[in-house]
Coordinates of C-alpha atoms and ligand atoms in Angstrom, one line a residue:
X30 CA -15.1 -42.4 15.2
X31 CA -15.7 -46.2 14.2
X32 CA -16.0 -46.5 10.4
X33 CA -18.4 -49.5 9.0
X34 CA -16.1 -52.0 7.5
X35 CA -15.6 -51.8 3.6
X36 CA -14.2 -55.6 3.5
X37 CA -16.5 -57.6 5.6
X38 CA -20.1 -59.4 4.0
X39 CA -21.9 -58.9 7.4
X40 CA -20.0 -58.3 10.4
X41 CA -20.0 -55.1 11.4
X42 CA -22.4 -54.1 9.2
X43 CA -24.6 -52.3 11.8
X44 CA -22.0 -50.8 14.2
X45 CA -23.2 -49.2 17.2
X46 CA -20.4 -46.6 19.0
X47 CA -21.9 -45.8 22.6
X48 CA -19.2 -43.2 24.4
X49 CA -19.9 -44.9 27.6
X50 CA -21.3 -47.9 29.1
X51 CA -21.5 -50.4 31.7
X52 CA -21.1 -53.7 29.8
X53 CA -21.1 -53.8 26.1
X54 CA -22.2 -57.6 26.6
X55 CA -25.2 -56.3 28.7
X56 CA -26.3 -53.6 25.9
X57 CA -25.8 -56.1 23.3
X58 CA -27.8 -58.6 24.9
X59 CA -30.6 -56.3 25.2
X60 CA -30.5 -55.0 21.4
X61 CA -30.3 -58.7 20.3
X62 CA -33.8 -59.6 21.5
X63 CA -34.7 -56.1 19.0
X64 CA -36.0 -58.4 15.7
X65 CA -34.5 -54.9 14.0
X66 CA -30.9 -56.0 15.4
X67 CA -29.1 -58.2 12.5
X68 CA -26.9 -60.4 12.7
X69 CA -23.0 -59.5 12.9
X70 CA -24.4 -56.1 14.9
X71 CA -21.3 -54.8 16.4
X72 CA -21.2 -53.0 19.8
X73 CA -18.3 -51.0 20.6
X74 CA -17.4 -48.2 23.5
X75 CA -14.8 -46.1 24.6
X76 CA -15.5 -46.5 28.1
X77 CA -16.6 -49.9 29.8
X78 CA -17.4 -48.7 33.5
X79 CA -18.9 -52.5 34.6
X80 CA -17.3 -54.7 32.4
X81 CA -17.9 -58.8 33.2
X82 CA -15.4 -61.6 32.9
X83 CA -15.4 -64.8 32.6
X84 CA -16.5 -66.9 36.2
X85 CA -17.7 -63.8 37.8
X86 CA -14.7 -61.6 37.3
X87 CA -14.6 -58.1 36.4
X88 CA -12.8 -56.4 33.4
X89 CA -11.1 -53.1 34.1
X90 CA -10.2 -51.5 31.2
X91 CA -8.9 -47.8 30.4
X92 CA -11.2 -45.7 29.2
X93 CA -9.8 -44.2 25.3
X94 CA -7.2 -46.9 25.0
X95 CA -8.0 -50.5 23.9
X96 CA -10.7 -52.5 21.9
X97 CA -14.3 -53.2 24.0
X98 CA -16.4 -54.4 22.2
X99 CA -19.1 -57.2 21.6
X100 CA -20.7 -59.0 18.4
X101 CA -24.2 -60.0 18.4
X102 CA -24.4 -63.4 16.3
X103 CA -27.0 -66.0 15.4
X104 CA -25.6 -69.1 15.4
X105 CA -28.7 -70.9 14.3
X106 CA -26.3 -73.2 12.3
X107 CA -24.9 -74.7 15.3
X108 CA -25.6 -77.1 17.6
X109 CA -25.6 -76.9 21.1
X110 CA -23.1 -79.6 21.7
X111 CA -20.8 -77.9 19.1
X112 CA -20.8 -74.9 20.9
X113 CA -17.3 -74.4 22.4
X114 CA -16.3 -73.8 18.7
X115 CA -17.6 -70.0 19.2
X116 CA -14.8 -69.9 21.7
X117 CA -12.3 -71.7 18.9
X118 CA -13.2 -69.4 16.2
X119 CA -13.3 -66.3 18.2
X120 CA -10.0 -66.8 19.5
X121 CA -8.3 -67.9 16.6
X122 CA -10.0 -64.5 14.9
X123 CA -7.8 -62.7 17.5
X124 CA -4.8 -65.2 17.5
X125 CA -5.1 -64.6 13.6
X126 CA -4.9 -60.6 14.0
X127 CA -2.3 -60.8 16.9
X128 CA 0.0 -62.9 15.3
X129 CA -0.1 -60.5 12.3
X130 CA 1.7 -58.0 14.4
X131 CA 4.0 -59.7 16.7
X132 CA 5.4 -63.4 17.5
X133 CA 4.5 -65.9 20.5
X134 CA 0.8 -65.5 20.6
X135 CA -0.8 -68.4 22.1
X136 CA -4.5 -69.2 23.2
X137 CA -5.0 -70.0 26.7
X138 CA -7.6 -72.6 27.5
X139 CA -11.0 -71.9 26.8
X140 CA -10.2 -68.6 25.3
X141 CA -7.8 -65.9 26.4
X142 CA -5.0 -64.6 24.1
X143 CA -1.5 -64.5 25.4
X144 CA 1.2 -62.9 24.3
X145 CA 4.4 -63.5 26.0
X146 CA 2.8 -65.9 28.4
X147 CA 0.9 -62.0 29.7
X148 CA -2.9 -61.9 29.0
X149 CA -3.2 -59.3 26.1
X150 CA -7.3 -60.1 25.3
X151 CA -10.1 -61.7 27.3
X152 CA -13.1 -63.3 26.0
X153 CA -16.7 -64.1 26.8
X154 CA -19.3 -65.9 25.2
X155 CA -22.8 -65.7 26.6
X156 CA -25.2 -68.1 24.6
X157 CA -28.8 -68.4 24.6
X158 CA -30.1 -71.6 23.5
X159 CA -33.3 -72.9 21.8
X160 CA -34.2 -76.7 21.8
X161 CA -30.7 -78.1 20.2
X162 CA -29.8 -74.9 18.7
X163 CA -27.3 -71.7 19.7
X164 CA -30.2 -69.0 18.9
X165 CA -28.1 -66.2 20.0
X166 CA -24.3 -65.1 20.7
X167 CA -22.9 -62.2 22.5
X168 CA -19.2 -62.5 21.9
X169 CA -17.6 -59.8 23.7
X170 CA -13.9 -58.9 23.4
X171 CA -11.6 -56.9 25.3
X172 CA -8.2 -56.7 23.7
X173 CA -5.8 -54.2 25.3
X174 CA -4.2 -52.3 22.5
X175 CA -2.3 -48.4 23.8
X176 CA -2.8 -49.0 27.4
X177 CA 0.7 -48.4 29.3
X178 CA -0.1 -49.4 32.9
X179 CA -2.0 -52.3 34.5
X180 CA -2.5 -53.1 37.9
X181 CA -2.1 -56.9 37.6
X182 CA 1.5 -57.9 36.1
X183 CA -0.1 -60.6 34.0
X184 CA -1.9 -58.4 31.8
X185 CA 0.0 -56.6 28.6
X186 CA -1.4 -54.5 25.5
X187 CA -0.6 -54.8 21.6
X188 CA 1.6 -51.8 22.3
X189 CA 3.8 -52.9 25.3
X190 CA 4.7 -55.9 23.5
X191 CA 5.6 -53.9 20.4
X192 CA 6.6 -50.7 21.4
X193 CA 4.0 -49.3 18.8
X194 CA 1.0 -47.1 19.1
X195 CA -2.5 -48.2 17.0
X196 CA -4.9 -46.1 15.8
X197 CA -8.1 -48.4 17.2
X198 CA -10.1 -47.5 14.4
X199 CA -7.9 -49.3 12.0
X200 CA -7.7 -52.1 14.0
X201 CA -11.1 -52.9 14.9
X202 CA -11.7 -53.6 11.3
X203 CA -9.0 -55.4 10.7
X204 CA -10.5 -57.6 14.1
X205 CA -13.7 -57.5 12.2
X206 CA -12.5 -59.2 9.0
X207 CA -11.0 -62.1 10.8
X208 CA -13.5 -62.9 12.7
X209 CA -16.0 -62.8 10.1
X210 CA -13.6 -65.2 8.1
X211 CA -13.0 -67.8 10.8
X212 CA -17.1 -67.1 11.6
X213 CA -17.8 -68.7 8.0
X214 CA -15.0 -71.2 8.6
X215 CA -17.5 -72.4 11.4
X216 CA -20.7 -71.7 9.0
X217 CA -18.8 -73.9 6.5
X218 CA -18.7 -76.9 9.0
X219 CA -15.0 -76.3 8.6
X220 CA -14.5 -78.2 12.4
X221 CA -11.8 -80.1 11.7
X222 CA -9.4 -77.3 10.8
X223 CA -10.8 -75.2 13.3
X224 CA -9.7 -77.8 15.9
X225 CA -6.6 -78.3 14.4
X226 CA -5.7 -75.0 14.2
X227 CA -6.7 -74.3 18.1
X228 CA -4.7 -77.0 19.2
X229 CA -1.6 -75.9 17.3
X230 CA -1.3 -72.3 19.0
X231 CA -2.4 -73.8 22.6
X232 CA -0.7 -72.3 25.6
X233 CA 0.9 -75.0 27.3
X234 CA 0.8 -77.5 24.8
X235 CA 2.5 -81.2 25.2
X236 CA 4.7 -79.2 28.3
X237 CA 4.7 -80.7 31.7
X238 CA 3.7 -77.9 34.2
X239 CA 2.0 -77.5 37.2
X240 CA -1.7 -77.0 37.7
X241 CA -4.1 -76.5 40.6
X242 CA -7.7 -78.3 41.0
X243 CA -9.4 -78.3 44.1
X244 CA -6.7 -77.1 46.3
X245 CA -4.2 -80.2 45.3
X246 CA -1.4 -78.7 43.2
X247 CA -0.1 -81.5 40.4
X248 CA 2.2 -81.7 37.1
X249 CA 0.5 -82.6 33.9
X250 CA 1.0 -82.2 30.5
X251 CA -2.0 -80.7 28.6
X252 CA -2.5 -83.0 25.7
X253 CA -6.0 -81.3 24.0
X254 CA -9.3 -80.3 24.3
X255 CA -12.6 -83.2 24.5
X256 CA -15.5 -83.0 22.3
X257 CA -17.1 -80.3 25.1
X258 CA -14.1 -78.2 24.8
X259 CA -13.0 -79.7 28.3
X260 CA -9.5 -79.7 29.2
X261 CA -7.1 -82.8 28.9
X262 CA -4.2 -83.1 31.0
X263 CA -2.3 -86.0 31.3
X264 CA -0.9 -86.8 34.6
X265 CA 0.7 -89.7 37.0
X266 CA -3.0 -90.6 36.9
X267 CA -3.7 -90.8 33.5
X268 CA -5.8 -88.0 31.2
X269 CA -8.0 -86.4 33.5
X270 CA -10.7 -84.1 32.2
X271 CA -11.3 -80.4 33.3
X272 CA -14.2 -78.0 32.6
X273 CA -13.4 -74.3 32.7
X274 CA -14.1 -73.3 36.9
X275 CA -12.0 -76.8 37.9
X276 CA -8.4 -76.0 36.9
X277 CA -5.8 -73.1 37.3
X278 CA -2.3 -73.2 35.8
X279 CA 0.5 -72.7 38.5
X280 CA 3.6 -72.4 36.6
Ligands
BTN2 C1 -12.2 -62.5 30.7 O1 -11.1 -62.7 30.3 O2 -12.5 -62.7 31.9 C2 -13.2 -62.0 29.7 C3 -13.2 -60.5 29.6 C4 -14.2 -60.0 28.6 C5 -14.3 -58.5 28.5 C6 -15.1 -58.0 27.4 S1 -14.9 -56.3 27.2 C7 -16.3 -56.2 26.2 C8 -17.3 -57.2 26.7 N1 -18.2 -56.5 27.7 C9 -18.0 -57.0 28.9 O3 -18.7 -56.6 29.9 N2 -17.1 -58.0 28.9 C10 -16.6 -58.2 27.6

């Protein structure tokens, strides 16, 4: 049912439709230590029955209904202290397609898309590392595109925010082609606008809100992201710095 994109160079190239699975992330995995797996291999299914999330979490998704997919990548270019830019250029790719379709997309820090401050896609990145290199990628994406009902009233699909069905098909090559463009953005050493362009559609951005870190609520206004891709918010304190497990935003 998933075509081979006409309009990307690599990505997508070798596409690999499995009806059902646990974790697309754990199949790709395991086909990208395959030397016959290229890069850009795509993994896609219509039904995720295990599907991981980022610290631990799981990612229930409806079977027929949205975008699950993951990306096998070699990212032999970059280097290990460079690599929160997969999470920059991944979400931008999605921020890119979203955006494209309907207003007040925003990235959430590290990497989930919001739309209408409701989670609409989730991201994760699982790299493998060789001496200062990223040697390996699996980016795996979950974007919720028909599903009607969710069980947690944070989470929304393409088509509850615009009242429009999408044939996935369609759509997962028009995923493709960003992501291969902002991919070769990265390639390209392109950091700068990359980082730029991150910052500019970050959720939360220059507002003061309220955030949680080790059970002490506080009000901080985020101000950017560090070298690391650590989270800057500045507060009574001063900047303080936050990796991924160590803040929650409140309201
Ligand atoms: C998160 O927001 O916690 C990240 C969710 C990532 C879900 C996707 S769905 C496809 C791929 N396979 C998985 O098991 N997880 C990712």
């Amino acid at each position: 049912m998933y075509k081979i994109p006409a309009n990307t160079l690599f990505l997508g190239k070798q596409l690999i439709f499995v009806p059902e699975c646990h974790s697309t992330n754990t199949l790709a995995l395991e086909l990208s230590q395959k030397p016959s797996t290229s890069d850009g291999t795509v993994v896609i299914t219509d039904n995720q029955t295990a599907g991981r999330g980022q610290r631990g979490n799981t990612w229930q998704t409806e079977p027929g209904k949205n975008l699950t997919l993951s990306v096998i990548l070699k990212p032999t270019f970059l280097q290990v202290k460079d690599q929160f830019f997969l999470n920059i250029f991944a979400s931008l790719a999605i921020y890119d397609l979203l955006q494209s379709k309907t207003d007040r997309v925003n990235i959430k820090w590290p990497n989930d898309i919001y739309v209408n401050g409701k989670k609409l896609c989730g991201i994760l990145i699982e790299n493998q590392i060789r001496g200062l290199q990223v040697s390996n990628t699996i980016l795996g994406i979950g974007l919720n595109v028909n599903q009607q009902n969710f069980s947690k009233s944070s989470a929304t699909s393409l088509s509850l925010e615009t009242g429009e069905n999408y044939d996935l098909a369609s759509l997962l090559q028009e995923l493709l082609s960003h992501l291969e463009a902002r991919y070769l953005q990265l390639k390209a050493g392109a950091y700068q606008i990359l980082k730029d362009d991150y910052l500019n559609v970050l959720y939360w951005l220059n507002k003061l809100h309220v955030f949680e870190s080790n059970e002490r609520q506080f009000e901080g206004k985020i101000t950017g992201v560090d070298e690391f891709g650590r989270l800057l918010i500045e507060t009574l304190n001063g900047t303080e710095v936050f990796e991924v497990k160590q803040v929650s935003y409140v309201n």
